[in-house]
Amino acid sequence: MKIVSALCGALLLSLSLAASADPIVIKFSHVVANNTPKGKASDFFAKRAAELTKGKVKVEVYPNSSLYKDKEEMEALQIGAVQMLAPSLAKFGPLGVKEIEVFDIPFIFDNYAELHKITQGPIGASLLAKLEPKGIKGLAFWDNGFKSFSANTPIRTPADLKGKKMRIQSSKVLEEEMRSVGAIPQVIAFSEVYQALSTGVVDGTENPISNFYTQKMNEVQKYLTLTNHGYLGYAVIVNKKFWDGLPADIRGQLEQAMKEATDYANKIAQEENDTALEEVKKSGKTTVYTPTKEERMAFKKAMAPVHIKMADRVGSDLLQSIYKETGTDPSKL
Ligand code: LMR
């Protein structure tokens, strides 16, 4: 009798321990607003992770640089202060993974379909694998969209950017892009861009419209030209030690949640940018200009040398393999 009651007691204890076991917490830090492709996709991931793991994992999303800013978040991930991030592909150079800057090359992708041949294929997978020696595991690529130039003076031709101080993300390719049109690139953390534009520290910048609108840049930029000259998207990354240390069943459920979040992110990205553009127009603070085919071509021509100048940095073979996938003829750039 004593044995039975002892066994029952042990069972009850283990059941109550299991019930009260603290969930595994994944801190997911990012720098954009909630109502952006990345903001919505990270919330979606948090919800699906909780559902699929039946509450065993709690993903805490910290948006809008509320926990860490651009540079700090990478360091925080490596030391394990956060477990998950989704930095823009333009922010991996300082980590030493220069190849990922290939996504910053102007006019390398004409549309999402061309881009997805890379991000959803073997080239994308091999780029994510380059993060592993840094203690980082790449889980997925999430879309944002194509960037447009803004300033306080109209931008119709590449010459309109000459001498302008332009905010860029921390990418050598973007530095070269700005130099190719005579602009002066300034690396500034995303959280500081609104302030830098409003105080005149920089004259202009480049963004997908969802970022432009949700950071209220329309309040401090009079002109926006829909150049769609370059891509901005994300790599969702985790601290590798943390990820590899997860129980296999939980890791599998999180992989499923990530797959669903990726489909969701890539489905809503264009819509979010379209909605943001409508809001910018409605605000009446920024004049939005759609360049003609010829005007856009002038930017493409002016920026074509960036492909050649940056080939060594991102890797010529990689560049050629992307051209092959997308059907770009480099001699026609
Ligand atoms: C930027 O710094 O402009 C972007 O990388 C922000 C983001 O995460 O979309």
Coordinates of C-alpha atoms and ligand atoms in Angstrom, one line a residue:
M1 CA 0.0 0.0 0.0
K2 CA 2.8 2.3 1.0
I3 CA 4.6 1.6 -2.3
V4 CA 1.4 2.3 -4.3
S5 CA 0.8 5.7 -2.6
A6 CA 4.5 6.6 -3.0
L7 CA 4.3 5.8 -6.7
C8 CA 1.1 7.8 -7.1
G9 CA 2.8 10.7 -5.3
A10 CA 5.7 10.5 -7.7
L11 CA 3.4 10.4 -10.7
L12 CA 1.4 13.4 -9.5
L13 CA 4.6 15.3 -8.8
S14 CA 6.0 14.6 -12.3
L15 CA 2.7 15.5 -13.9
S16 CA 2.5 18.8 -12.0
L17 CA 6.1 19.5 -12.9
A18 CA 5.4 18.8 -16.5
A19 CA 2.4 21.0 -16.4
S20 CA 4.2 23.9 -14.7
A21 CA 7.5 23.4 -16.8
D22 CA 8.6 26.7 -18.0
P23 CA 8.3 27.1 -21.8
I24 CA 11.5 27.5 -23.9
V25 CA 11.7 31.2 -24.6
I26 CA 12.9 32.4 -28.0
K27 CA 13.7 36.1 -28.0
F28 CA 13.2 37.4 -31.5
S29 CA 14.4 40.9 -32.0
H30 CA 13.9 43.1 -35.1
V31 CA 14.1 46.7 -36.1
V32 CA 11.0 47.4 -38.1
A33 CA 7.4 48.3 -37.1
N34 CA 4.8 45.6 -36.5
N35 CA 2.8 46.5 -39.6
T36 CA 5.5 45.6 -42.1
P37 CA 6.2 42.3 -43.9
K38 CA 8.8 41.3 -41.3
G39 CA 6.8 42.5 -38.3
K40 CA 3.7 40.6 -39.4
A41 CA 5.7 37.4 -40.3
S42 CA 7.5 37.3 -36.9
D43 CA 4.2 37.7 -35.1
F44 CA 2.8 34.9 -37.2
F45 CA 5.8 32.7 -36.4
A46 CA 5.4 33.3 -32.7
K47 CA 1.7 32.3 -32.9
R48 CA 2.3 29.1 -34.9
A49 CA 5.3 28.2 -32.8
A50 CA 3.1 28.3 -29.7
E51 CA 0.3 26.3 -31.4
L52 CA 2.5 23.6 -32.9
T53 CA 4.6 23.1 -29.8
K54 CA 1.4 23.2 -27.6
G55 CA 2.9 26.0 -25.5
K56 CA 6.3 24.4 -25.0
V57 CA 7.9 27.3 -26.9
K58 CA 7.2 31.0 -26.3
V59 CA 8.5 33.3 -28.9
E60 CA 8.8 36.9 -27.6
V61 CA 9.0 39.3 -30.4
Y62 CA 10.7 42.7 -29.8
P63 CA 9.9 45.0 -32.7
N64 CA 11.1 48.4 -33.8
S65 CA 14.6 48.2 -32.2
S66 CA 13.0 48.1 -28.8
L67 CA 15.6 45.5 -27.6
Y68 CA 18.5 45.9 -29.9
K69 CA 19.5 48.1 -32.8
D70 CA 21.1 46.9 -36.1
K71 CA 24.7 46.3 -35.0
E72 CA 23.9 45.3 -31.5
E73 CA 21.4 42.6 -32.5
M74 CA 24.0 40.6 -34.4
E75 CA 26.3 40.7 -31.4
A76 CA 23.4 39.8 -29.1
L77 CA 22.6 36.7 -31.2
Q78 CA 26.2 35.5 -31.2
I79 CA 26.5 35.7 -27.5
G80 CA 23.0 34.2 -27.0
A81 CA 21.3 37.2 -25.5
V82 CA 18.6 36.7 -28.1
Q83 CA 17.9 33.6 -30.0
M84 CA 16.4 34.8 -33.3
L85 CA 16.7 37.7 -35.7
A86 CA 15.8 38.5 -39.2
P87 CA 18.3 41.2 -40.4
S88 CA 18.2 42.6 -43.8
L89 CA 20.6 40.8 -46.3
A90 CA 22.5 44.1 -46.4
K91 CA 23.7 43.7 -42.8
F92 CA 25.9 40.5 -43.1
G93 CA 29.0 42.1 -44.4
P94 CA 30.3 43.3 -41.0
L95 CA 30.0 39.7 -39.8
G96 CA 32.4 38.7 -42.6
V97 CA 29.8 37.0 -44.9
K98 CA 30.4 39.4 -47.8
E99 CA 28.7 37.1 -50.3
I100 CA 25.2 37.9 -48.9
E101 CA 25.7 41.5 -50.1
V102 CA 25.1 40.1 -53.6
F103 CA 21.4 40.8 -53.0
D104 CA 22.3 44.5 -52.7
I105 CA 23.6 44.8 -56.3
P106 CA 21.3 47.3 -58.0
F107 CA 19.0 45.9 -60.7
I108 CA 20.2 42.3 -60.1
F109 CA 16.5 41.1 -59.8
D110 CA 13.7 42.6 -61.8
N111 CA 10.9 41.0 -59.8
Y112 CA 10.1 38.6 -57.0
A113 CA 10.0 35.6 -59.4
E114 CA 13.6 36.1 -60.4
L115 CA 14.6 36.6 -56.7
H116 CA 12.8 33.5 -55.6
K117 CA 14.9 31.4 -58.0
I118 CA 17.8 32.3 -55.7
T119 CA 16.3 32.6 -52.2
Q120 CA 14.2 29.4 -52.6
G121 CA 16.8 27.4 -54.4
P122 CA 20.3 25.8 -53.9
I123 CA 22.1 29.2 -54.2
G124 CA 20.1 30.6 -51.3
A125 CA 20.8 27.5 -49.2
S126 CA 24.5 27.7 -49.8
L127 CA 24.5 31.3 -48.8
L128 CA 22.8 30.5 -45.5
A129 CA 25.3 27.7 -44.9
K130 CA 28.1 30.3 -44.9
L131 CA 26.8 31.6 -41.6
E132 CA 27.4 28.4 -39.7
P133 CA 31.1 29.0 -38.9
K134 CA 29.9 32.3 -37.2
G135 CA 27.8 30.3 -34.8
I136 CA 24.6 31.2 -36.7
K137 CA 22.1 29.0 -38.5
G138 CA 20.1 30.5 -41.3
L139 CA 16.5 29.2 -41.4
A140 CA 14.8 31.0 -44.2
F141 CA 14.7 34.1 -46.5
W142 CA 11.8 36.5 -46.0
D143 CA 10.8 39.1 -48.5
N144 CA 10.3 42.7 -48.1
G145 CA 10.5 44.4 -51.4
F146 CA 12.2 46.7 -53.9
K147 CA 13.7 50.0 -52.8
S148 CA 13.0 53.5 -54.0
F149 CA 14.9 56.7 -53.6
S150 CA 13.6 59.6 -51.6
A151 CA 15.0 63.1 -50.9
N152 CA 13.8 66.7 -50.4
T153 CA 14.4 67.6 -54.0
P154 CA 12.9 65.7 -57.0
I155 CA 14.8 62.7 -58.3
R156 CA 14.3 62.1 -62.0
T157 CA 17.7 61.3 -63.2
P158 CA 20.9 59.8 -61.7
A159 CA 22.4 63.3 -61.7
D160 CA 19.7 64.4 -59.2
L161 CA 21.5 62.3 -56.6
K162 CA 24.9 63.8 -57.2
G163 CA 26.4 65.3 -54.1
K164 CA 23.5 64.2 -51.9
K165 CA 24.2 62.6 -48.6
M166 CA 22.3 59.3 -48.7
R167 CA 21.6 57.0 -45.8
I168 CA 22.5 53.3 -46.5
Q169 CA 22.5 50.1 -44.5
S170 CA 25.9 48.7 -43.6
S171 CA 26.8 47.2 -47.0
K172 CA 29.9 47.9 -49.2
V173 CA 27.8 47.1 -52.2
L174 CA 25.3 49.9 -51.3
E175 CA 28.2 52.2 -50.7
E176 CA 29.3 51.6 -54.3
E177 CA 25.8 51.9 -55.6
M178 CA 25.5 55.4 -54.1
R179 CA 29.0 56.4 -55.4
S180 CA 28.1 55.2 -58.9
V181 CA 25.7 58.1 -59.1
G182 CA 27.9 60.6 -57.3
A183 CA 26.0 60.5 -54.0
I184 CA 27.7 60.4 -50.6
P185 CA 26.8 57.2 -48.7
Q186 CA 26.3 57.3 -44.9
V187 CA 25.8 54.2 -42.9
I188 CA 23.2 54.8 -40.2
A189 CA 21.3 52.4 -38.0
F190 CA 17.6 52.0 -39.1
S191 CA 16.4 53.3 -35.7
E192 CA 18.2 56.6 -36.4
V193 CA 17.1 57.2 -39.9
Y194 CA 14.0 59.4 -39.3
Q195 CA 16.0 61.7 -37.0
A196 CA 18.9 61.8 -39.5
L197 CA 16.5 62.9 -42.2
S198 CA 14.6 65.4 -40.1
T199 CA 17.8 67.1 -38.9
G200 CA 19.5 67.1 -42.3
V201 CA 22.3 64.8 -41.2
V202 CA 21.5 63.1 -44.5
D203 CA 19.5 64.4 -47.5
G204 CA 17.8 61.2 -48.6
T205 CA 17.7 57.5 -48.5
E206 CA 16.4 54.3 -50.2
N207 CA 13.7 52.0 -48.8
P208 CA 10.9 49.6 -49.7
I209 CA 7.8 51.7 -49.2
S210 CA 6.6 49.7 -46.1
N211 CA 9.7 50.8 -44.2
F212 CA 9.5 54.3 -45.5
Y213 CA 5.9 54.7 -44.4
T214 CA 6.0 52.9 -41.1
Q215 CA 9.0 54.9 -40.0
K216 CA 7.1 58.1 -40.9
M217 CA 9.8 59.1 -43.4
N218 CA 7.0 60.7 -45.5
E219 CA 6.9 63.4 -42.9
V220 CA 10.5 64.4 -43.6
Q221 CA 11.0 63.5 -47.3
K222 CA 9.2 65.6 -49.9
Y223 CA 10.0 63.4 -52.9
L224 CA 9.8 59.7 -53.5
T225 CA 10.7 58.2 -56.9
L226 CA 9.6 54.6 -57.5
T227 CA 12.9 53.4 -59.0
N228 CA 12.6 49.8 -57.6
H229 CA 16.4 49.7 -58.2
G230 CA 17.4 47.2 -55.6
Y231 CA 16.0 44.5 -53.4
L232 CA 15.7 44.4 -49.6
G233 CA 14.8 41.2 -47.8
Y234 CA 15.8 39.2 -44.8
A235 CA 17.6 36.1 -43.6
V236 CA 15.9 34.6 -40.5
I237 CA 18.7 33.4 -38.3
V238 CA 19.1 31.6 -35.0
N239 CA 22.0 31.1 -32.5
K240 CA 23.2 27.7 -33.8
K241 CA 24.1 26.3 -30.4
F242 CA 20.7 27.1 -29.1
W243 CA 19.0 25.6 -32.1
D244 CA 21.0 22.4 -32.2
G245 CA 20.4 22.0 -28.5
L246 CA 16.6 21.9 -28.8
P247 CA 14.8 18.6 -28.4
A248 CA 14.4 17.1 -31.9
D249 CA 10.6 17.1 -31.8
I250 CA 10.4 20.7 -30.8
R251 CA 12.9 21.7 -33.5
G252 CA 10.8 19.9 -36.1
Q253 CA 7.7 21.8 -34.9
L254 CA 9.6 25.1 -35.1
E255 CA 10.8 24.3 -38.6
Q256 CA 7.2 23.7 -39.6
A257 CA 6.2 27.1 -38.0
M258 CA 9.1 28.7 -39.9
K259 CA 8.0 27.2 -43.2
E260 CA 4.5 28.5 -42.7
A261 CA 5.7 32.0 -41.6
T262 CA 8.0 32.1 -44.7
D263 CA 5.1 31.4 -47.0
Y264 CA 3.1 34.0 -45.2
A265 CA 5.9 36.6 -45.3
N266 CA 6.4 36.1 -49.0
K267 CA 2.7 36.2 -49.7
I268 CA 2.1 39.5 -47.9
A269 CA 5.2 41.4 -48.8
Q270 CA 4.0 43.0 -52.0
E271 CA 0.5 43.8 -50.5
E272 CA 2.1 45.5 -47.5
N273 CA 4.3 47.6 -49.8
D274 CA 1.3 48.5 -52.0
T275 CA -0.8 49.5 -49.0
A276 CA 2.0 51.6 -47.6
L277 CA 2.3 53.4 -51.0
E278 CA -1.4 54.2 -50.9
E279 CA -0.9 55.6 -47.4
V280 CA 2.1 57.7 -48.4
K281 CA 0.0 59.2 -51.3
K282 CA -2.9 59.8 -49.0
S283 CA -0.7 61.6 -46.5
G284 CA -0.1 64.3 -49.1
K285 CA 3.3 65.0 -47.6
T286 CA 5.5 63.3 -50.2
T287 CA 5.2 63.7 -53.9
V288 CA 5.4 60.2 -55.4
Y289 CA 6.8 60.0 -58.9
T290 CA 6.8 56.9 -61.2
P291 CA 9.7 57.1 -63.6
T292 CA 9.2 56.3 -67.3
K293 CA 10.9 53.2 -68.7
E294 CA 13.6 55.4 -70.1
E295 CA 14.2 57.2 -66.9
R296 CA 14.5 53.9 -65.0
M297 CA 16.9 52.6 -67.6
A298 CA 19.1 55.6 -67.0
F299 CA 19.5 54.6 -63.4
K300 CA 20.2 51.0 -64.4
K301 CA 22.9 52.1 -66.9
A302 CA 24.5 54.5 -64.3
M303 CA 24.6 51.7 -61.7
A304 CA 25.7 48.9 -64.0
P305 CA 29.5 49.3 -63.1
V306 CA 28.6 48.3 -59.5
H307 CA 28.1 44.7 -60.9
I308 CA 31.7 44.7 -62.1
K309 CA 33.3 46.6 -59.2
M310 CA 31.7 44.4 -56.6
A311 CA 32.2 41.1 -58.4
D312 CA 35.3 40.4 -56.3
R313 CA 33.6 41.2 -53.1
V314 CA 30.6 39.1 -53.5
G315 CA 32.3 36.4 -55.7
S316 CA 32.3 36.4 -59.5
D317 CA 31.2 32.7 -59.6
L318 CA 28.2 33.5 -57.4
L319 CA 27.3 36.5 -59.5
Q320 CA 27.5 34.4 -62.7
S321 CA 25.4 31.7 -61.2
I322 CA 22.7 34.2 -60.3
Y323 CA 22.8 35.7 -63.8
K324 CA 22.3 32.2 -65.2
E325 CA 19.3 31.5 -62.9
T326 CA 17.6 34.8 -63.6
G327 CA 18.5 35.0 -67.3
T328 CA 20.3 38.3 -66.9
D329 CA 22.7 39.1 -69.7
P330 CA 25.6 40.9 -68.0
S331 CA 26.8 42.4 -71.3
K332 CA 23.5 44.2 -71.6
L333 CA 23.6 45.8 -68.2
Ligands
LMR1 C1 17.1 49.2 -43.1 O1 18.0 49.3 -42.2 O2 16.8 50.0 -43.9 C2 16.4 47.8 -43.1 O3 17.3 46.8 -43.0 C3 15.4 47.7 -42.0 C4 14.7 46.4 -42.1 O4 15.0 45.5 -41.3 O5 13.9 46.3 -43.0

